[in-house]
Coordinates of C-alpha atoms and ligand atoms in Angstrom, one line a residue:
X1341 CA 42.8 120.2 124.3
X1342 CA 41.7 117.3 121.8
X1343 CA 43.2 119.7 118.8
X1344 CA 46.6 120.2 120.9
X1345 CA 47.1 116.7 121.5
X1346 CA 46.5 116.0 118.2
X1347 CA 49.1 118.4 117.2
X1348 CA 52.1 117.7 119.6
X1349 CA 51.3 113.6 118.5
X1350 CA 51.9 114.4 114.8
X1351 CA 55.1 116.8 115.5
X1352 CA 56.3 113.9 117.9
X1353 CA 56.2 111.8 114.8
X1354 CA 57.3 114.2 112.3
X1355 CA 60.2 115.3 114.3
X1356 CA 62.7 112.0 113.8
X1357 CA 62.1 112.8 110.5
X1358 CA 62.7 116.6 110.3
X1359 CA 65.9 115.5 112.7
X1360 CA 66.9 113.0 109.8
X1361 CA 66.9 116.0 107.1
X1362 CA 68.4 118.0 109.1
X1363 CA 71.5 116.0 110.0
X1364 CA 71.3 114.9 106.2
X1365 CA 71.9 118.5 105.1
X1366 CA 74.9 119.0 108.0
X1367 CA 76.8 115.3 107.4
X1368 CA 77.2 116.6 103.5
X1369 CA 78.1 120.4 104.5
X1370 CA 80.4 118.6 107.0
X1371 CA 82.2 116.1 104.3
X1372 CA 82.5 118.7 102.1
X1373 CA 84.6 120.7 104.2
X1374 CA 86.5 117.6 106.4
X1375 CA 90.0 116.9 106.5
X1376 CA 89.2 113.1 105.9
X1377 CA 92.6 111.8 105.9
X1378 CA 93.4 112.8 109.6
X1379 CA 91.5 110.9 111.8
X1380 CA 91.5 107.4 113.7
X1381 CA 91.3 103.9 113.6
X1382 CA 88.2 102.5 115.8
X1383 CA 87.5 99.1 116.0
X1384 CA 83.8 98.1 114.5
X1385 CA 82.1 94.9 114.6
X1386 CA 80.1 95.9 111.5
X1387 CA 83.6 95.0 109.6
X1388 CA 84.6 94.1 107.1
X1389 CA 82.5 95.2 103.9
X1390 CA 82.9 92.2 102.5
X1391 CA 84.5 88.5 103.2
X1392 CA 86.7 86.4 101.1
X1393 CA 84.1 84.0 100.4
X1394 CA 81.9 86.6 99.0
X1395 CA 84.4 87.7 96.4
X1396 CA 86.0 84.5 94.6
X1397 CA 88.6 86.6 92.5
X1398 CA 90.3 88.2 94.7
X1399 CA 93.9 87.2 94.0
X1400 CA 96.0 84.8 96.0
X1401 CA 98.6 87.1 97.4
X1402 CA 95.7 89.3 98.5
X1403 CA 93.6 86.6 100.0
X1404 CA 94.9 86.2 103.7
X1405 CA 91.9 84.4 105.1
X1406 CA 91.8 82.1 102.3
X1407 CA 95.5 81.4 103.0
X1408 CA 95.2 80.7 106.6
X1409 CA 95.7 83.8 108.6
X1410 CA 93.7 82.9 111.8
X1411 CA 93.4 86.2 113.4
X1412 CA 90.7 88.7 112.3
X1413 CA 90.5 91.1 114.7
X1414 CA 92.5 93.7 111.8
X1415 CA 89.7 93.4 109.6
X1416 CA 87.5 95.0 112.3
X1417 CA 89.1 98.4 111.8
X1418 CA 86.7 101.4 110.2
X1419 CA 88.3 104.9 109.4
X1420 CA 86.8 107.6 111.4
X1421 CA 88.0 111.1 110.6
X1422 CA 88.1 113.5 113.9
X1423 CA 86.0 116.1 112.1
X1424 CA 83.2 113.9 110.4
X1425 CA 82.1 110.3 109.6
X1426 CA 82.7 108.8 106.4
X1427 CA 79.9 108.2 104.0
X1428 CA 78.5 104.2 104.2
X1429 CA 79.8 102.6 101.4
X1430 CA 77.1 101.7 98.9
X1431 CA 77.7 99.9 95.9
X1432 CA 73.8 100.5 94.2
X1433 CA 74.7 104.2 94.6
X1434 CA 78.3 104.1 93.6
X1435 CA 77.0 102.3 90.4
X1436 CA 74.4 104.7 89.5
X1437 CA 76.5 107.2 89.4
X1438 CA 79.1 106.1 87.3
X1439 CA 76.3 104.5 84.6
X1440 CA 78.3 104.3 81.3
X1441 CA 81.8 105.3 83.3
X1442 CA 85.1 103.8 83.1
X1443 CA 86.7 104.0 86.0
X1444 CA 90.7 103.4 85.6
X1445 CA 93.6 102.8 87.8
X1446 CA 96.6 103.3 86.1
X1447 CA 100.0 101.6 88.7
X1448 CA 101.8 98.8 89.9
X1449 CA 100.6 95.7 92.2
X1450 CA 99.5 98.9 95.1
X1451 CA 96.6 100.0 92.1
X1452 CA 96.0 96.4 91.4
X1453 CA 95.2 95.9 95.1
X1454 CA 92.7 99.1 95.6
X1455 CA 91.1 97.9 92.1
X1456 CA 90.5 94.5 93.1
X1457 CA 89.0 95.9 97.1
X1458 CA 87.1 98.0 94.8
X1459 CA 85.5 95.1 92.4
X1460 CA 84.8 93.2 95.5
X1461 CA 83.2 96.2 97.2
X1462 CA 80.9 96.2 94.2
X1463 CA 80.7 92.7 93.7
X1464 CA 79.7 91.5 97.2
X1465 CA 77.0 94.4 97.7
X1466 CA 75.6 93.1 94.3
X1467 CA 76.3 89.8 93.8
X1468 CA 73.2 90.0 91.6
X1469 CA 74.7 92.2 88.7
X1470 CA 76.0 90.6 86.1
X1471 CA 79.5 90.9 85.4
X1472 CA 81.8 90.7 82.8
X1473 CA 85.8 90.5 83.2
X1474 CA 87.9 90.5 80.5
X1475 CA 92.0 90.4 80.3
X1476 CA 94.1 91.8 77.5
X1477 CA 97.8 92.2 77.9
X1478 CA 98.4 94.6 80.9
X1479 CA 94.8 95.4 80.9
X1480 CA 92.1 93.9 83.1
X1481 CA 88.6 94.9 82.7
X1482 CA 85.6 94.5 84.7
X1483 CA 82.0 95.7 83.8
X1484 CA 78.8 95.5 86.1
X1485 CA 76.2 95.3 83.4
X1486 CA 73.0 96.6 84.5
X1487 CA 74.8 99.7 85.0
X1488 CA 77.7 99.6 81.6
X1489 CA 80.1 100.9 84.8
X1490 CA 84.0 99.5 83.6
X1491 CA 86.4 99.4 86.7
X1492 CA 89.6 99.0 84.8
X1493 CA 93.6 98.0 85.9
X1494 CA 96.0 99.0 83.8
X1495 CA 99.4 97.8 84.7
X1496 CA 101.7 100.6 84.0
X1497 CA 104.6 101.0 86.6
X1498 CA 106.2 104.3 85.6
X1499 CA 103.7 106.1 83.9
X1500 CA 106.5 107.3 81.7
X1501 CA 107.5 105.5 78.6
X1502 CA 109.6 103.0 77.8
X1503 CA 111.1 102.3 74.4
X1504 CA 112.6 98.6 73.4
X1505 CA 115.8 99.3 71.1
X1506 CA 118.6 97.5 70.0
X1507 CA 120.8 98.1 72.9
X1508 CA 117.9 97.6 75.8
X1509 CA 115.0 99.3 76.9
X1510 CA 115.1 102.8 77.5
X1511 CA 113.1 104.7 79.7
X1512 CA 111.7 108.0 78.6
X1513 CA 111.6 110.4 81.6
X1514 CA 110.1 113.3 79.2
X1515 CA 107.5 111.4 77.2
X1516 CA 104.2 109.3 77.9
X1517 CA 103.4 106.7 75.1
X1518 CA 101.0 107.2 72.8
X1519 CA 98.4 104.4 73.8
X1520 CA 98.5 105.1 77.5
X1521 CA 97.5 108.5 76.9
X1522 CA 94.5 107.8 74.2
X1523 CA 93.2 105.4 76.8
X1524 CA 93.4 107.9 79.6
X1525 CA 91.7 110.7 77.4
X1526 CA 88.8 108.3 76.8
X1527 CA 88.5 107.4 81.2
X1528 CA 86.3 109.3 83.3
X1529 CA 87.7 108.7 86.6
X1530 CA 91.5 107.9 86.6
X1531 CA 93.5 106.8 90.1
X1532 CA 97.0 106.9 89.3
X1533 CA 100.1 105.1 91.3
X1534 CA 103.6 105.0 91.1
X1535 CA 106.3 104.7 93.3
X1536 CA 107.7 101.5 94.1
X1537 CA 109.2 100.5 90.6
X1538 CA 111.6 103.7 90.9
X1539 CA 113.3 101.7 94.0
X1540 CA 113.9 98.6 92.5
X1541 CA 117.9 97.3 91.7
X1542 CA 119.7 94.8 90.1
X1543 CA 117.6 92.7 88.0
X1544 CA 114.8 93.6 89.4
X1545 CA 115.1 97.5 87.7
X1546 CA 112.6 98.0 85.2
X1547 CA 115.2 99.5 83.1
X1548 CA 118.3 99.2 80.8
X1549 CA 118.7 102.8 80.0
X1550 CA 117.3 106.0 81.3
X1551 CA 116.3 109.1 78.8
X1552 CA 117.4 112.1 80.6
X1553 CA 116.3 115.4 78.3
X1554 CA 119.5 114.4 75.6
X1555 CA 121.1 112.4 77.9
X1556 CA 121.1 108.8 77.3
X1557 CA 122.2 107.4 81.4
X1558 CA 122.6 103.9 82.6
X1559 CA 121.3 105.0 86.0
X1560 CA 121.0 108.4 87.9
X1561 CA 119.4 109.5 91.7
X1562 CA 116.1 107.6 92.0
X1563 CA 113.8 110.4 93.6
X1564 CA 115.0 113.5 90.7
X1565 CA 114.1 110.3 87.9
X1566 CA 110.9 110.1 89.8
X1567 CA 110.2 114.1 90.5
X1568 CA 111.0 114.3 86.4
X1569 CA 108.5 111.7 85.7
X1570 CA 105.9 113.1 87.7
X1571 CA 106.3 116.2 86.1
X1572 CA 106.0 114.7 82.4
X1573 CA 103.3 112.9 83.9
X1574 CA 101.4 116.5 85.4
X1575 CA 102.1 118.2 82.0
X1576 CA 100.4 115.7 79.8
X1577 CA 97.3 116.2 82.4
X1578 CA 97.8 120.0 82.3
X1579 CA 97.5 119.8 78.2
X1580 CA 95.1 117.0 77.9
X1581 CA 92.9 116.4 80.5
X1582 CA 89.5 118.5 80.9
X1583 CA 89.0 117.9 85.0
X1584 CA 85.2 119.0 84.4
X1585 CA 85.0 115.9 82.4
X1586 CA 87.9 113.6 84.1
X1587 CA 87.9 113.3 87.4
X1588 CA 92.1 112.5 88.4
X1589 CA 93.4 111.2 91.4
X1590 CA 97.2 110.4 92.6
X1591 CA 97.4 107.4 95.6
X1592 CA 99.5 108.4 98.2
X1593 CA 102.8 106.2 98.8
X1594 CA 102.0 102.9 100.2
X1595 CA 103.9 102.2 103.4
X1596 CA 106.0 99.2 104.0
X1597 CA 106.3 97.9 107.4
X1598 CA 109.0 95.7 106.5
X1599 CA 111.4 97.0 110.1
X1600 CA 109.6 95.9 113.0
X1601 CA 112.0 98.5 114.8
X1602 CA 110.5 101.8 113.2
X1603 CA 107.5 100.9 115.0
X1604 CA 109.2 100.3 118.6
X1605 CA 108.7 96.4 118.1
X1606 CA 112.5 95.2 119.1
X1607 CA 111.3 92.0 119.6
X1608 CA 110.6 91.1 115.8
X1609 CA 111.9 92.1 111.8
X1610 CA 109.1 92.4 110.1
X1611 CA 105.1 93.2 109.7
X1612 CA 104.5 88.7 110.8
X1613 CA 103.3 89.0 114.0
X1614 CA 101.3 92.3 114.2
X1615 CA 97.5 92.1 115.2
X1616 CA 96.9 95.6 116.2
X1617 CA 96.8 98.7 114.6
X1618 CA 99.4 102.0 115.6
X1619 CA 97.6 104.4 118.1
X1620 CA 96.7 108.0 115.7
X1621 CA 99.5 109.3 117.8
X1622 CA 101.9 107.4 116.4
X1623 CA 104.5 109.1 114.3
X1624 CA 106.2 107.9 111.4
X1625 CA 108.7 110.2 108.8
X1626 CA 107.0 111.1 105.5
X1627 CA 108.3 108.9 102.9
X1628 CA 110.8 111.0 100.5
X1629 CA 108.6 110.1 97.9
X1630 CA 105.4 111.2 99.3
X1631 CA 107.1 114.4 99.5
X1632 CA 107.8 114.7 95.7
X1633 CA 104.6 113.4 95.3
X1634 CA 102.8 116.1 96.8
X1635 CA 105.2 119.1 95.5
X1636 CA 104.6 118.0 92.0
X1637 CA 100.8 118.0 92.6
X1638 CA 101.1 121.1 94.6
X1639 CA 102.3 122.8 91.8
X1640 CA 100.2 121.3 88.9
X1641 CA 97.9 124.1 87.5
X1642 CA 95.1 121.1 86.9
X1643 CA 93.2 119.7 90.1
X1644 CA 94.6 116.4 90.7
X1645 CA 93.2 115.1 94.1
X1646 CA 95.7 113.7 96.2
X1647 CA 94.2 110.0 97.6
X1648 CA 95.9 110.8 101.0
X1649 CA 96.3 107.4 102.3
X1650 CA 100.5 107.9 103.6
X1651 CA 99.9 108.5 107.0
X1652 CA 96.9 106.4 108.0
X1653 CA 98.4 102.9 106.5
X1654 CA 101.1 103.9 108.1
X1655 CA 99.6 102.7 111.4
X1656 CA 98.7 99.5 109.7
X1657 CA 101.2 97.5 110.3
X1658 CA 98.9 94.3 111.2
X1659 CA 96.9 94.9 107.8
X1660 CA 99.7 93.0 105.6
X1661 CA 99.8 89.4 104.2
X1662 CA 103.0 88.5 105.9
X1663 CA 103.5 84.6 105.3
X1664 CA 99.7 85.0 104.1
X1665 CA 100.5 85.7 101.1
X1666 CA 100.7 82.2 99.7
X1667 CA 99.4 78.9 100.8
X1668 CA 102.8 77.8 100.6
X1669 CA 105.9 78.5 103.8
X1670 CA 107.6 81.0 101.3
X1671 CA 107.6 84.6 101.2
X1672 CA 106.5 87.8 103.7
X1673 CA 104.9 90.4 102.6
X1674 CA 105.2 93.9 104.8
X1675 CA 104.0 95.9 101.0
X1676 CA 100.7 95.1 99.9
X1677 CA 97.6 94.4 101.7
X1678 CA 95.2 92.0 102.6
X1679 CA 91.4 91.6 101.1
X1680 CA 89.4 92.1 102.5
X1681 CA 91.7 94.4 104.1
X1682 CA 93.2 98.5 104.2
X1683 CA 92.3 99.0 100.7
X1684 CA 88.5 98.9 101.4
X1685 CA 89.7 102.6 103.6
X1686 CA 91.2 103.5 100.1
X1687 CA 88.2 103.2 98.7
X1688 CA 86.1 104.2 101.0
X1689 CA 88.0 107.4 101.1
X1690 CA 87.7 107.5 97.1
X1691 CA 84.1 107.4 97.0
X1692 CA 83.7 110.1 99.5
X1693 CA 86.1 112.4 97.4
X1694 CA 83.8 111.2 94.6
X1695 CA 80.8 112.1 95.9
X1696 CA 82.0 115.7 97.2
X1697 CA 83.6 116.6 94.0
Ligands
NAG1462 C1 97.8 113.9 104.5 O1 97.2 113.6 105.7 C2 98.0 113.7 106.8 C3 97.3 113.2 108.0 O2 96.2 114.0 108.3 C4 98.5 115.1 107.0 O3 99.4 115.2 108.0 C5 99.2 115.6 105.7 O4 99.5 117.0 105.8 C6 98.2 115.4 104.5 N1 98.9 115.8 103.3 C7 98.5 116.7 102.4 C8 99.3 117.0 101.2 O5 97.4 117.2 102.6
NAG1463 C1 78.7 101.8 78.0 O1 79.7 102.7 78.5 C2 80.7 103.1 77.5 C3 81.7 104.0 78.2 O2 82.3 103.3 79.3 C4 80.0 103.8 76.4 O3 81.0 104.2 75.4 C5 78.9 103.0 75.8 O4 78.2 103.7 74.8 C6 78.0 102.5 76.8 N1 77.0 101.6 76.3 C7 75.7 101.8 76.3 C8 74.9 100.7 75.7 O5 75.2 102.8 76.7
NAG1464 C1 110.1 87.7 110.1 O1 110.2 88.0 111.5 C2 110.2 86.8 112.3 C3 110.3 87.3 113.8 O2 109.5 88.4 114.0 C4 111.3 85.9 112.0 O3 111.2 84.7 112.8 C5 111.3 85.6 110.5 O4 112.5 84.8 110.2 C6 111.3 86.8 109.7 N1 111.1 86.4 108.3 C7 111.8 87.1 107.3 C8 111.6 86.5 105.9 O5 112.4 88.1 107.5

């Protein structure tokens, strides 16, 4: 009887252990096979990662709280996919894994926003590492030193290249300049964005000429310049890239929320007075180009991992700056996002494809 006892009390304190390895082994057999990107918003008080005060460079358009927005009940929101939970962020184990990586995202003011939630992901969860920033033209660098880990923004709106001549410059829709692609040869993980540049008119195009194959144009359909790009873009990874050694990733198309009526609200005209997030059944069109977007990757003979972020900040609507985007009464802001904020799910989302892969 003594020997039995003495053998169900050990297995009774074994066995939250032998559960624990168990559901270790299932959670990673389970994220390696999950659709992560469809899923649900659910509200959790253990939100945000991170707050403002803990990460004093985030930027001023990005820093809502800091600006004034009183309500915080959008920064409560965690991602949960129907089919399996996200990995816990963790920035000690994000940073020992990349020791001696540079990690680079390559896009307009959308990859400026992910890098910065990512730097303050890091940042906050090791306030204790020293850290390093640096800031050459178009290039922002940021090392955590006790691990020689570089998270890196490169500002480079088009990906494709664009030539200053005489008469203007010219954009290049068949050829990536020579220093963007030495620098993305040398990367180890590269996050890549472009969208919203392609959409801009009047003096706000990026443009005075576009390079066509031989044809020299002063404008032409925004999406084919875009599909054309992305395909100069995918062959330079097809001929350069070694995906065993560089890990690449494409972010999805950012939503705006900048009609209050695509969202049934006929009340308002913009994203300024939403608190909540969009229910999962909620259904907004697929932008035209997230649908280029994902043909061209579809069809790229090197893996590029789409970061599949369309459809759930899509239901974000309440996750924007709005007229928290400066201290001051000017401006509204229904395109990027707050910080702490949406992005965090990017990166979130971009750790657990980094950790599966
Ligand atoms: C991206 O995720 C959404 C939501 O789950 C899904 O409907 C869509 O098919 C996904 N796109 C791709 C290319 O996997
Ligand atoms: C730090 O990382 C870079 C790559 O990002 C590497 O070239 C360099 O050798 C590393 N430094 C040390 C001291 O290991
Ligand atoms: C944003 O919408 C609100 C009402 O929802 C309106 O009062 C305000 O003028 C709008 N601002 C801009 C810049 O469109």
């Amino acid at each position: 009887m003594g020997a039995l006892h003495q053998a169900i009390a050990i297995l009774g304190l074994l066995l939250p252990f032998l559960g624990l390895l168990v559901n270790g082994d299932d959670h990673k057999m389970e994220l390696a096979s999950c659709d992560i990107y469809n899923g649900r918003w659910v509200y959790d008080n253990s939100y945000p990662l991170y707050h403002s005060s803990q990460c004093h460079f985030i930027e001023m358009p990005f820093d809502c709280q800091r600006n004034g927005r009183p309500d915080d009940v959008y920064l409560r929101y965690r991602w949960k996919p129907f089919a399996c939970d996200l990995p816990r962020f963790s920035a000690v184990d994000f940073l020992e894994r990349f020791r001696n990586k540079k990690i680079v995202f390559v896009g307009d003011s959308m990859s400026l926003n992910q890098w910065q939630s990512l730097t303050c992901m890091l940042h906050s969860q090791s306030p204790h590492t020293g850290l390093v920033k640096e800031r050459e033209e178009g290039l922002s660098k940021f090392t955590f030193l006790d691990y020689n880990v570089s998270i890196i923004m490169e500002r480079n709106a088009l990906l494709v290249e664009i030539a200053k001549k005489s008469k203007g410059d010219v954009l290049n829709l068949g050829s990536i300049a020579d220093d963007d692609a030495q620098r993305w040869r040398e990367s180890d993980v590269l996050v890549f964005n472009s969208w919203h540049w392609w959409n801009h008119h009047g003096r706000k195009k990026p443009w005075d000429f576009i390079m066509d194959g031989d044809k020299l144009r002063k404008d032409m359909n925004r999406l084919v310049a875009y599909w054309k790009a992305l395909r100069t873009w995918a062959r330079w990874v097809e001929n350069n890239i070694d995906t065993a050694k560089t890990k690449i990733f494409f972010q999805g198309i950012s939503p705006t929320h900048t009609d209050a009526s695509s969202w049934g609200n006929y009340n308002a005209k913009n994203c300024s007075e939403e608190k909540l997030p969009l229910p999962a059944s909620f259904h907004q069109k697929k932008p035209a180009a997230e649908v280029i977007l994902e043909r061209v990757i579809g069809i790229t003979s090197k893996r590029v991992h789409l970061l599949n972020i369309t459809r759930l900040s899509q239901l974000r609507k309440d996750a924007h700056p709005s007229v928290y985007g400066t201290t001051g009464h000017y401006g509204m802001d229904c395109s990027h996002w707050c910080l702490p904020g949406l992005p965090d799910t990017w990166n979130e989302l971009l750790y657990a494809e980094l950790i599966r892969n």
